[in-house]
């Protein structure tokens, strides 16, 4: 921690990152629905229009594909746009411009130009926002070569990963978590938690490894607390970046204890947990004592009923039960 | 004043030369298949659409553009070099995109070609984004989105036109209406085909021109470009006829011979030639010589392109990410990493 450290919310850290990036680089513009006068659906861009004006904080019509498409063209011609898509659930409307255009332009054009843009969006459950406003769709993006995908869990990462994203030469999908906006933590503008692409060990532990990202890091940490009371020490790794992704430190940690779980809020089938599990299994095969397990969201649309919503994603209790079972073969009551 | 008009006091002759070069080029594209097999199998010829040279002549150095999948003519008219274009179309390393893009993804930042697109309507918002850059950065340039009549039915066009009008961006949307989207004639795709009126409804300047009259295309496009440059975006629709099938394998069984004969009667190249002779702006022999010159140029370009090689295997992993970023790990390396540990 340096002298610059302060307490901030995740939302404030994101806003600070945008403001600092816009001060540092006159080519950075923010565009999207309600980002200007309204201040952002979740308040992340609050008052930016006051400091930077309507030409750099551009309120757009409700035209998601158009927003991303315009950002692509602007990025190819000298601006560095931050295009906000209000909910990641609207990805269906933007996937062509993102997956076929932004992601492939450098490649298709033989390296003549890149698309240095950031698509900011937010996802996840926690507000009883139901099936079309609560999803975790990172695996859609992570499946496309050419797209960077990052998902900050902490206040410091919210700031630094966004600042770093705004220096990168390739398109970055930056996915915030709606339940984390009010979370508080230490923001140290002088000190990123780790380099771009690297995971961070949020808790050490020698009995098993939990890999998580975004909000699930906090659920995994809560699980690790209760596990410690039950005599199980679980390491919790925060992946932070899905692409680029440096899995080596995590693999080392898994090799040391032979047990690993991947925790995602996104539903199980075809999800990023499967990718992580496969890579860990391939690289740690002869050191594994147990299969790598995936603790992921249920394979259901997110229901509106708060109790069902909460039950549709991994909870600290569920994670702790599964880890205890994995480590000490204590079957939980629900088994 | 536009490039062509500035360059010559005989603009029609210059337009004729450009159109003849486009036609000769497209004929060589067809030939490339025969001589080389399958490389670049998705080929869409712009024969019959050469009148677009008039729009290109109304553009200035520094203006940018995007095209659809039938964009060879536009690129050539804006300065594309035929050898490198044919090389790209054939997947050769010497091509504009190092043989990674092909006909439908050809681009050249050098002349402001922000890219052809294989997604119908996909490149339209990129021109709007370029125009946003120009306006934000105070650059005096217009971006032109070229697309077919098929894209007039894509929602993204309307998102793009609305934003362009809302923000007063220097964009010109150019619809090359060749009457067909694959096998679907325009009257089977839209109940109201007055596309200029659609643009007017969005607050753009809507214009329409007969694409077989290249002088009229130039005049209309010049007016549209001037309007766009001053911050009122426009839509220009240019009617023409797709002389041949949608792509190489398409023999157009869905339209009859009489219709094709009628359509091919609206030949912008032949019309310009007749007018040049009629107005005594050129002699038959001059035009024959000019045609021969275009044919020779394209023959040489084709021979050169065919002699080029495909990119080396390692090029597969270049340009997925920026040059300073680590490239994706090749499958064999990945498998070796995994299996070496257990063997
Ligand atoms: C989004 C999308 N839908 C469908 C296609 C398949 N397709 C390729 S070209 C084409 C017809 C396009 O017609 P038009 O826009 O008039 O262009 P033209 O081929 O006539 O030049 C279609 C349907 C595609 N490439 N992209
Ligand atoms: Mg058409």
XYZ file of C-alpha atoms and ligand atoms in Angstrom:
705
model
C 0.000 0.000 0.000
C 1.275 3.477 -0.793
C 0.424 6.896 0.586
C -2.129 7.267 -2.202
C -4.303 4.475 -0.793
C -7.884 5.380 0.054
C -11.152 3.631 0.744
C -13.526 3.598 -2.194
C -16.402 1.663 -3.665
C -16.079 -0.467 -6.781
C -18.305 2.042 -8.582
C -16.133 4.975 -7.528
C -12.987 3.145 -8.577
C -14.430 2.535 -12.039
C -15.455 6.153 -12.355
C -12.028 7.309 -11.239
C -10.432 5.017 -13.808
C -12.533 6.500 -16.597
C -11.889 10.058 -15.472
C -8.136 9.523 -15.063
C -7.927 7.778 -18.436
C -9.819 10.624 -20.098
C -7.508 13.161 -18.474
C -4.452 11.226 -19.562
C -5.555 10.482 -23.117
C -7.608 12.956 -25.135
C -8.642 10.198 -27.526
C -10.601 8.313 -24.878
C -14.343 8.840 -25.250
C -17.195 7.217 -23.379
C -20.319 6.311 -25.314
C -23.481 4.411 -24.527
C -27.041 4.610 -23.360
C -27.526 7.000 -20.433
C -23.804 7.497 -19.837
C -24.044 11.294 -19.978
C -26.817 13.292 -18.380
C -28.214 10.327 -16.483
C -24.760 9.335 -15.258
C -24.926 5.662 -16.184
C -27.597 3.123 -15.323
C -25.456 2.084 -12.349
C -23.916 5.497 -11.813
C -20.438 4.625 -13.014
C -20.207 7.589 -15.398
C -21.780 10.072 -13.005
C -20.784 13.688 -13.746
C -18.188 12.726 -16.355
C -20.138 14.814 -18.834
C -19.574 17.855 -16.607
C -15.814 17.561 -16.767
C -15.385 16.234 -20.296
C -18.396 17.563 -22.194
C -20.983 15.908 -24.397
C -18.564 15.294 -27.262
C -16.473 12.933 -25.147
C -19.288 11.520 -23.037
C -21.716 10.610 -25.735
C -25.300 9.686 -24.932
C -26.473 7.255 -27.599
C -29.848 6.008 -28.731
C -30.877 2.502 -27.696
C -28.959 0.861 -30.509
C -26.572 -1.689 -29.040
C -25.252 -3.104 -32.306
C -24.828 0.422 -33.611
C -23.010 1.592 -30.484
C -20.445 -1.173 -30.770
C -20.200 -0.809 -34.550
C -19.599 2.920 -34.307
C -17.021 2.313 -31.588
C -15.233 -0.141 -33.890
C -15.014 2.415 -36.685
C -13.922 5.124 -34.271
C -11.252 2.856 -32.790
C -9.898 2.125 -36.271
C -9.539 5.815 -36.993
C -7.803 7.196 -33.935
C -10.204 7.353 -31.009
C -10.133 5.009 -28.033
C -13.800 4.482 -27.273
C -15.278 2.989 -24.146
C -18.628 1.665 -25.323
C -20.994 0.864 -22.496
C -23.564 -1.867 -22.943
C -25.898 -1.476 -20.015
C -26.361 -5.196 -19.323
C -24.236 -8.071 -20.576
C -27.536 -9.768 -21.336
C -27.810 -7.489 -24.378
C -24.826 -9.286 -25.869
C -27.103 -10.990 -28.352
C -27.623 -7.626 -30.005
C -23.930 -6.825 -30.273
C -22.286 -10.151 -30.961
C -21.769 -9.580 -34.669
C -20.051 -6.245 -34.192
C -18.010 -7.639 -31.334
C -17.235 -11.190 -32.412
C -17.136 -10.855 -36.194
C -15.906 -7.296 -36.507
C -13.950 -5.956 -33.507
C -12.302 -9.294 -32.766
C -11.271 -10.168 -36.312
C -10.391 -6.889 -38.000
C -6.709 -6.973 -37.115
C -6.428 -10.548 -38.365
C -8.545 -10.265 -41.495
C -6.741 -7.115 -42.546
C -3.311 -8.679 -42.079
C -2.358 -6.492 -39.131
C -2.981 -3.182 -40.889
C -5.057 -1.824 -38.037
C -6.307 -2.808 -34.628
C -9.489 -2.018 -32.737
C -8.369 -0.477 -29.447
C -11.721 -0.195 -27.724
C -13.165 -1.257 -24.400
C -16.647 -2.625 -24.140
C -17.794 -1.971 -20.580
C -20.745 -3.936 -19.353
C -22.031 -5.539 -16.182
C -23.601 -8.841 -15.378
C -24.549 -11.232 -12.659
C -27.338 -11.815 -10.192
C -28.168 -10.073 -6.957
C -30.873 -7.595 -7.748
C -33.793 -9.844 -8.569
C -33.489 -8.537 -12.103
C -34.651 -11.823 -13.631
C -33.698 -13.835 -16.668
C -32.784 -11.064 -19.128
C -30.826 -8.825 -16.735
C -28.811 -11.174 -14.532
C -26.684 -13.463 -16.629
C -22.989 -14.213 -16.639
C -22.042 -14.563 -20.308
C -18.260 -14.317 -20.213
C -17.832 -17.658 -21.942
C -19.508 -16.204 -25.044
C -16.704 -13.670 -25.348
C -13.869 -15.870 -24.130
C -14.678 -18.252 -26.981
C -13.754 -15.644 -29.597
C -10.056 -15.351 -30.510
C -9.098 -11.679 -30.619
C -11.202 -10.512 -27.669
C -9.673 -9.791 -24.285
C -11.974 -10.515 -21.364
C -11.471 -9.211 -17.831
C -13.707 -9.383 -14.757
C -12.575 -7.460 -11.694
C -13.550 -8.661 -8.231
C -11.984 -5.939 -6.104
C -11.990 -2.174 -5.858
C -8.316 -1.908 -6.742
C -8.762 -4.168 -9.755
C -11.827 -2.233 -10.887
C -9.569 0.792 -11.185
C -6.363 -0.716 -12.470
C -7.769 -3.288 -14.878
C -9.883 -0.567 -16.486
C -6.897 1.791 -16.726
C -4.811 -1.024 -18.205
C -7.603 -1.991 -20.616
C -7.519 1.591 -21.877
C -3.902 1.228 -22.937
C -4.304 -2.079 -24.774
C -4.091 -2.423 -28.552
C -6.909 -4.969 -28.871
C -10.606 -4.931 -27.973
C -11.305 -5.636 -24.306
C -14.620 -6.837 -22.920
C -14.696 -5.478 -19.387
C -17.409 -7.131 -17.308
C -18.355 -5.592 -13.987
C -20.605 -7.256 -11.430
C -23.765 -5.424 -10.494
C -23.680 -6.746 -6.925
C -20.181 -5.352 -6.389
C -20.811 -1.684 -7.239
C -21.395 -0.786 -3.596
C -18.635 -2.995 -2.227
C -15.861 -1.091 -0.457
C -12.150 -1.683 -0.471
C -8.778 -0.068 -0.742
C -8.011 1.849 -3.883
C -4.330 2.498 -4.370
C -3.938 4.304 -7.654
C -0.186 3.802 -7.532
C -0.249 0.087 -7.002
C -2.051 -2.491 -9.127
C -2.593 -5.866 -7.450
C -0.775 -7.660 -10.282
C 0.141 -7.236 -13.930
C -2.457 -7.538 -16.682
C -3.261 -11.201 -17.256
C -1.877 -12.499 -13.977
C -4.015 -14.131 -11.285
C -3.828 -12.997 -7.673
C -3.749 -15.230 -4.627
C -6.408 -13.718 -2.354
C -5.971 -16.286 0.407
C -3.295 -18.885 0.970
C -4.090 -22.463 1.929
C -2.397 -25.814 1.498
C -5.261 -28.299 1.328
C -7.050 -27.318 -1.869
C -7.237 -24.614 -4.490
C -10.313 -22.612 -5.398
C -10.206 -20.658 -8.648
C -12.801 -17.906 -9.070
C -13.296 -14.480 -10.604
C -15.604 -11.508 -10.234
C -18.120 -11.809 -7.402
C -17.379 -15.492 -6.825
C -13.983 -14.537 -5.399
C -15.830 -13.099 -2.407
C -18.074 -16.132 -2.073
C -15.005 -18.368 -2.241
C -13.247 -16.285 0.417
C -16.285 -16.552 2.675
C -16.296 -20.303 2.093
C -12.596 -20.475 2.930
C -13.300 -18.759 6.265
C -15.766 -21.418 7.311
C -13.552 -24.153 5.914
C -10.738 -22.943 8.146
C -13.032 -23.420 11.117
C -13.569 -26.979 9.891
C -9.811 -27.510 9.666
C -9.498 -27.187 5.892
C -7.185 -24.553 4.447
C -8.220 -23.567 0.947
C -6.236 -21.247 -1.296
C -8.374 -18.761 -3.211
C -7.101 -17.528 -6.561
C -8.698 -14.569 -8.289
C -8.306 -15.126 -12.019
C -9.113 -11.460 -12.958
C -8.339 -11.918 -16.638
C -9.871 -14.674 -18.768
C -7.936 -13.513 -21.809
C -5.024 -13.040 -21.578
C -4.792 -15.660 -18.865
C -1.693 -16.790 -17.049
C -2.661 -20.041 -15.361
C 0.874 -21.077 -14.357
C 0.842 -19.813 -10.770
C -2.483 -21.545 -10.237
C -1.206 -24.787 -11.751
C 1.779 -24.672 -9.384
C -0.539 -24.252 -6.485
C -2.757 -27.165 -7.631
C 0.269 -29.422 -8.136
C 1.270 -28.774 -4.549
C -1.988 -29.987 -3.027
C -3.650 -32.150 -5.687
C -7.130 -30.791 -5.234
C -8.883 -28.013 -7.111
C -12.298 -26.527 -7.672
C -13.411 -23.866 -10.116
C -16.225 -21.594 -9.000
C -18.264 -19.519 -11.443
C -21.573 -17.731 -11.228
C -22.150 -18.489 -14.897
C -24.141 -21.644 -15.514
C -22.301 -24.925 -15.807
C -22.689 -26.318 -19.283
C -20.185 -25.041 -21.812
C -19.030 -22.414 -19.360
C -15.600 -21.009 -18.613
C -15.349 -23.292 -15.578
C -15.127 -26.187 -18.023
C -12.177 -24.550 -19.771
C -10.364 -23.945 -16.497
C -11.114 -27.431 -15.270
C -9.852 -28.954 -18.513
C -6.614 -26.985 -18.435
C -5.956 -27.800 -14.793
C -6.709 -31.481 -15.425
C -4.427 -31.634 -18.460
C -1.526 -29.929 -16.790
C -1.814 -31.384 -13.279
C -3.092 -34.851 -14.186
C -0.509 -36.911 -12.313
C -0.605 -34.686 -9.247
C -4.358 -34.699 -8.812
C -5.748 -36.647 -5.894
C -9.330 -35.956 -6.893
C -11.112 -34.824 -10.044
C -11.157 -31.074 -10.606
C -14.696 -30.054 -9.720
C -16.808 -27.274 -11.145
C -19.062 -25.384 -8.782
C -21.129 -23.287 -11.142
C -24.531 -21.692 -11.586
C -27.463 -24.009 -12.159
C -28.338 -24.658 -15.794
C -31.485 -22.527 -15.589
C -32.534 -19.022 -16.616
C -32.181 -16.704 -13.608
C -35.530 -16.613 -11.785
C -36.911 -13.369 -10.362
C -37.927 -14.769 -6.946
C -35.064 -13.630 -4.699
C -34.824 -16.968 -2.922
C -34.636 -18.886 -6.179
C -32.218 -16.376 -7.653
C -29.874 -16.731 -4.693
C -30.144 -20.515 -4.854
C -29.320 -20.595 -8.558
C -25.669 -19.650 -8.040
C -22.921 -21.045 -5.810
C -23.144 -19.872 -2.194
C -20.349 -19.863 0.381
C -22.139 -22.725 2.145
C -22.276 -24.838 -0.985
C -18.660 -24.088 -1.867
C -17.521 -24.965 1.658
C -19.491 -28.210 1.636
C -18.083 -29.243 -1.708
C -14.521 -28.390 -0.688
C -14.806 -30.253 2.614
C -16.079 -33.255 0.712
C -13.219 -32.966 -1.758
C -10.543 -32.625 0.924
C -11.693 -34.677 3.905
C -14.330 -36.862 2.263
C -16.952 -35.465 4.629
C -20.154 -35.862 2.639
C -22.483 -32.917 3.220
C -26.022 -33.354 4.478
C -27.474 -32.692 1.017
C -25.445 -35.444 -0.611
C -13.517 19.690 -56.532
C -13.277 15.927 -56.805
C -10.178 13.920 -57.696
C -11.284 13.104 -61.213
C -12.694 16.476 -62.089
C -9.521 18.075 -60.843
C -7.305 15.689 -62.731
C -8.890 16.155 -66.095
C -10.970 18.419 -68.213
C -12.530 15.325 -69.764
C -14.120 13.703 -66.684
C -16.214 11.252 -68.679
C -13.156 9.774 -70.340
C -11.539 9.270 -66.964
C -14.675 7.693 -65.595
C -14.810 5.455 -68.651
C -11.232 4.340 -68.019
C -11.989 3.563 -64.372
C -15.094 1.607 -65.307
C -13.254 -0.301 -68.003
C -10.517 -1.165 -65.520
C -13.137 -2.442 -63.070
C -14.725 -4.634 -65.700
C -11.388 -5.979 -66.896
C -10.410 -6.645 -63.312
C -13.586 -8.541 -62.530
C -13.180 -10.636 -65.661
C -9.721 -11.636 -64.411
C -11.164 -12.519 -61.010
C -13.414 -14.985 -62.795
C -10.449 -16.325 -64.712
C -8.429 -16.754 -61.553
C -10.713 -19.554 -60.503
C -10.289 -21.394 -63.676
C -6.528 -21.081 -63.524
C -6.056 -21.690 -59.868
C -8.906 -23.718 -58.478
C -10.581 -22.911 -55.240
C -8.611 -20.204 -53.401
C -11.043 -17.538 -52.323
C -14.225 -19.312 -53.239
C -16.549 -16.526 -52.146
C -16.310 -14.176 -55.094
C -18.880 -11.560 -55.992
C -18.340 -9.609 -59.164
C -19.405 -6.005 -59.586
C -19.939 -6.204 -63.342
C -22.896 -3.968 -64.160
C -22.174 -1.774 -61.125
C -19.227 0.151 -62.574
C -21.192 3.388 -62.371
C -20.049 3.469 -58.751
C -16.873 4.981 -60.200
C -18.837 8.236 -60.204
C -19.219 8.108 -56.424
C -15.556 7.249 -55.972
C -14.564 10.180 -58.168
C -16.558 12.496 -55.932
C -14.480 11.449 -52.921
C -11.319 13.266 -51.843
C -7.945 12.059 -50.636
C -8.333 11.486 -46.906
C -11.933 10.329 -47.151
C -12.473 6.776 -45.968
C -14.928 4.054 -46.891
C -16.216 0.596 -46.091
C -17.648 -1.800 -48.631
C -19.822 -4.878 -48.744
C -18.828 -8.256 -50.183
C -19.128 -6.949 -53.759
C -16.587 -4.203 -53.335
C -13.743 -4.790 -55.813
C -14.928 -1.993 -58.067
C -15.044 0.596 -55.314
C -11.583 -0.300 -54.057
C -10.078 -0.226 -57.528
C -11.661 3.147 -58.234
C -10.279 4.507 -54.954
C -6.731 3.503 -55.735
C -6.543 -0.237 -55.112
C -3.599 -1.781 -56.932
C -4.944 -4.664 -59.060
C -2.010 -7.039 -58.525
C -2.167 -6.842 -54.770
C -5.950 -7.058 -54.875
C -5.853 -10.225 -56.950
C -3.143 -11.616 -54.686
C -5.352 -11.010 -51.666
C -8.350 -12.520 -53.383
C -6.252 -15.611 -54.073
C -4.968 -15.841 -50.496
C -1.401 -14.816 -51.304
C 1.046 -13.317 -48.845
C 1.682 -10.361 -51.147
C -1.977 -9.383 -50.966
C -3.270 -6.328 -49.159
C -4.042 -8.315 -46.020
C -1.140 -10.761 -46.243
C -3.519 -13.364 -47.631
C -5.554 -13.505 -44.440
C -8.681 -11.653 -45.529
C -9.559 -12.330 -49.140
C -12.147 -10.728 -51.367
C -14.718 -10.175 -48.645
C -12.271 -8.733 -46.087
C -9.931 -6.738 -48.225
C -8.806 -3.435 -46.731
C -6.127 -0.823 -47.205
C -5.651 1.789 -44.542
C -3.346 3.566 -46.993
C -6.220 4.688 -49.195
C -8.782 4.848 -46.397
C -10.358 1.487 -47.164
C -11.626 0.511 -43.724
C -12.626 -2.885 -44.955
C -14.947 -4.982 -47.032
C -17.401 -7.037 -45.029
C -18.931 -10.481 -45.359
C -21.750 -9.700 -42.970
C -24.530 -7.941 -44.852
C -24.624 -4.441 -43.328
C -21.678 -5.182 -41.027
C -19.376 -2.410 -42.211
C -21.956 0.361 -42.207
C -21.478 1.523 -38.602
C -17.703 1.545 -39.046
C -18.048 4.406 -41.493
C -20.205 6.198 -38.931
C -17.509 5.585 -36.307
C -14.850 6.978 -38.637
C -17.013 10.045 -39.160
C -17.340 10.359 -35.390
C -13.542 10.362 -35.173
C -13.328 13.069 -37.831
C -15.858 15.244 -36.086
C -14.365 14.715 -32.618
C -10.828 15.373 -33.813
C -11.717 18.209 -36.160
C -10.533 16.370 -39.273
C -12.032 17.468 -42.585
C -13.003 14.143 -44.127
C -16.084 12.161 -45.068
C -16.577 8.451 -44.584
C -18.621 6.557 -47.145
C -20.406 3.269 -46.450
C -21.032 1.246 -49.612
C -23.504 -1.621 -49.401
C -26.108 -3.492 -51.417
C -29.874 -3.324 -51.509
C -29.927 -6.358 -49.219
C -28.520 -4.237 -46.399
C -31.438 -1.811 -46.783
C -33.391 -4.457 -44.898
C -30.897 -4.746 -42.015
C -31.747 -3.052 -38.720
C -28.168 -1.955 -38.163
C -28.436 0.427 -41.125
C -31.215 2.303 -39.364
C -29.306 2.466 -36.082
C -26.394 3.850 -38.087
C -28.403 6.377 -40.100
C -30.124 7.607 -36.970
C -26.864 8.171 -35.114
C -25.279 9.825 -38.142
C -28.171 12.259 -38.430
C -28.478 12.787 -34.677
C -24.813 13.733 -34.351
C -24.534 15.526 -37.717
C -21.692 13.308 -38.864
C -19.898 13.528 -42.216
C -21.082 10.204 -43.616
C -22.523 9.198 -46.930
C -24.428 5.928 -47.139
C -24.331 4.529 -50.672
C -26.718 1.745 -51.594
C -25.694 -0.062 -54.767
C -29.106 -1.352 -55.721
C -28.440 -4.144 -58.193
C -32.013 -5.397 -57.826
C -31.058 -8.647 -56.132
C -29.951 -10.076 -52.826
C -28.803 -13.511 -53.943
C -31.939 -14.882 -55.614
C -34.400 -12.480 -54.036
C -35.435 -9.595 -56.264
C -35.867 -6.343 -54.425
C -39.666 -6.330 -54.748
C -39.700 -9.637 -52.880
C -37.640 -8.132 -50.047
C -39.291 -4.767 -49.440
C -42.867 -3.511 -49.747
C -41.714 0.032 -50.357
C -38.524 0.339 -52.367
C -38.274 4.123 -52.181
C -35.138 3.954 -50.071
C -34.282 7.628 -50.364
C -37.556 8.334 -48.577
C -36.496 6.083 -45.725
C -33.362 8.189 -45.307
C -35.369 11.418 -45.400
C -37.534 10.014 -42.615
C -34.392 9.708 -40.490
C -33.263 13.259 -41.183
C -30.710 12.410 -43.856
C -30.521 13.846 -47.337
C -31.930 11.133 -49.614
C -30.864 11.009 -53.242
C -31.354 8.598 -56.062
C -29.422 8.107 -59.272
C -29.392 5.836 -62.322
C -26.149 3.887 -62.083
C -25.872 3.396 -65.828
C -25.270 7.128 -66.265
C -21.902 7.627 -64.644
C -21.835 11.371 -65.251
C -25.085 11.718 -63.399
C -23.681 9.501 -60.649
C -20.689 11.802 -60.302
C -22.833 14.904 -60.238
C -25.279 13.510 -57.711
C -22.547 12.024 -55.538
C -20.594 15.281 -55.593
C -23.648 17.084 -54.241
C -24.177 14.362 -51.638
C -20.520 14.517 -50.565
C -20.662 18.280 -50.202
C -23.742 17.994 -48.023
C -22.150 15.218 -45.963
C -18.926 17.183 -45.554
C -20.914 20.030 -44.071
C -22.449 17.719 -41.474
C -25.702 16.562 -43.054
C -25.273 12.865 -43.748
C -26.985 11.406 -46.762
C -28.098 8.246 -48.463
C -27.485 7.845 -52.164
C -29.094 4.902 -53.894
C -27.701 3.912 -57.250
C -29.791 1.587 -59.399
C -28.049 -0.936 -61.583
C -28.347 -4.571 -62.548
C -26.259 -7.502 -61.377
C -25.199 -8.860 -64.758
C -24.221 -12.324 -63.546
C -25.013 -14.704 -60.711
C -24.686 -13.798 -57.062
C -21.402 -15.674 -56.791
C -19.394 -18.027 -58.897
C -21.639 -21.082 -58.741
C -24.897 -19.191 -59.172
C -26.377 -19.460 -62.658
C -29.394 -17.296 -61.701
C -32.121 -19.852 -62.460
C -34.563 -17.626 -60.583
C -34.683 -14.951 -63.287
C -35.485 -15.234 -66.958
C -33.448 -14.475 -70.023
C -35.622 -11.565 -71.105
C -35.129 -9.845 -67.783
C -31.377 -10.409 -67.916
C -31.175 -9.039 -71.439
C -33.104 -5.980 -70.389
C -30.944 -5.536 -67.282
C -27.690 -5.906 -69.172
C -28.964 -3.248 -71.539
C -28.303 -0.777 -68.717
C -24.573 -1.084 -69.151
C -22.708 1.867 -67.636
C -19.534 1.118 -69.571
C -21.252 0.857 -72.952
C -23.348 3.926 -72.208
C -20.294 6.017 -71.378
C -18.541 4.810 -74.508
C -21.485 5.695 -76.715
C -21.711 9.119 -75.144
C -18.001 9.828 -75.609
C -18.280 8.966 -79.297
C -21.527 10.821 -79.694
C -20.084 13.980 -78.199
C -16.841 13.503 -80.101
C -14.881 13.497 -76.855
C -13.011 10.422 -78.027
C -12.506 8.427 -81.182
C -13.285 4.754 -81.479
C -9.596 3.947 -81.893
C -8.703 5.864 -78.713
C -11.252 3.934 -76.736
C -10.119 0.622 -78.209
C -6.578 1.483 -77.200
C -7.744 2.376 -73.720
C -9.629 -0.912 -73.445
C -6.554 -2.822 -74.564
C -4.441 -0.986 -72.035
C -6.837 -1.963 -69.244
C -6.825 -5.572 -70.409
C -3.039 -5.630 -70.490
C -2.793 -4.079 -67.061
C -5.126 -6.673 -65.594
C -3.480 -9.570 -67.427
C -0.139 -8.558 -66.001
C -1.681 -8.153 -62.547
C -3.220 -11.603 -62.757
C 0.005 -13.235 -63.900
C 1.846 -11.540 -61.066
C -0.758 -12.535 -58.479
C -0.838 -16.134 -59.625
C 2.933 -16.334 -59.268
C 2.774 -15.243 -55.622
C 2.888 -17.739 -52.781
C 0.541 -18.374 -49.914
C 1.591 -17.140 -46.466
C 3.870 -19.504 -44.495
C 2.276 -21.716 -41.845
C 3.526 -19.623 -38.955
C 1.546 -16.646 -40.282
C -1.578 -18.376 -38.978
C -0.899 -16.989 -35.517
C 0.103 -13.461 -36.526
C -2.319 -10.592 -36.010
C -4.792 -12.372 -33.748
C -3.481 -9.854 -31.250
C -1.192 -6.850 -31.605
C 2.432 -7.591 -32.545
C 3.792 -7.010 -29.022
C 1.298 -9.404 -27.448
C 2.029 -13.133 -27.200
C 0.334 -15.030 -30.045
C -2.029 -17.935 -29.350
C -0.247 -21.181 -28.558
C -0.262 -23.580 -31.519
C -2.072 -26.850 -30.866
C 1.027 -29.012 -31.313
C 2.937 -26.974 -28.744
C 0.039 -27.204 -26.343
C -0.296 -30.956 -26.778
C 3.441 -31.358 -26.324
C 3.326 -29.375 -23.102
C 0.586 -31.580 -21.742
C 1.798 -34.964 -22.930
C 5.516 -34.498 -22.351
C 4.860 -34.430 -18.628
C 3.405 -37.947 -18.623
C 5.616 -39.686 -21.194
C -25.885 -11.078 -42.128
C -25.811 -11.867 -43.370
N -26.911 -12.524 -43.800
C -26.865 -13.248 -44.935
C -25.701 -13.373 -45.630
C -25.637 -14.235 -46.892
N -25.598 -13.330 -48.062
C -24.436 -12.978 -48.609
S -24.630 -11.857 -49.826
C -26.300 -11.867 -49.655
C -27.132 -10.992 -50.523
C -26.809 -9.565 -50.297
O -27.494 -8.768 -51.192
P -27.107 -7.262 -51.380
O -26.917 -6.624 -50.071
O -28.114 -6.659 -52.274
O -25.685 -7.304 -52.076
P -25.339 -7.902 -53.515
O -24.912 -9.309 -53.298
O -26.518 -7.788 -54.364
O -24.220 -7.056 -53.987
C -26.676 -12.731 -48.652
C -28.076 -12.991 -48.256
C -24.573 -12.703 -45.131
N -23.389 -12.792 -45.722
N -24.660 -11.928 -44.027
Mg -28.125 -6.506 -54.310
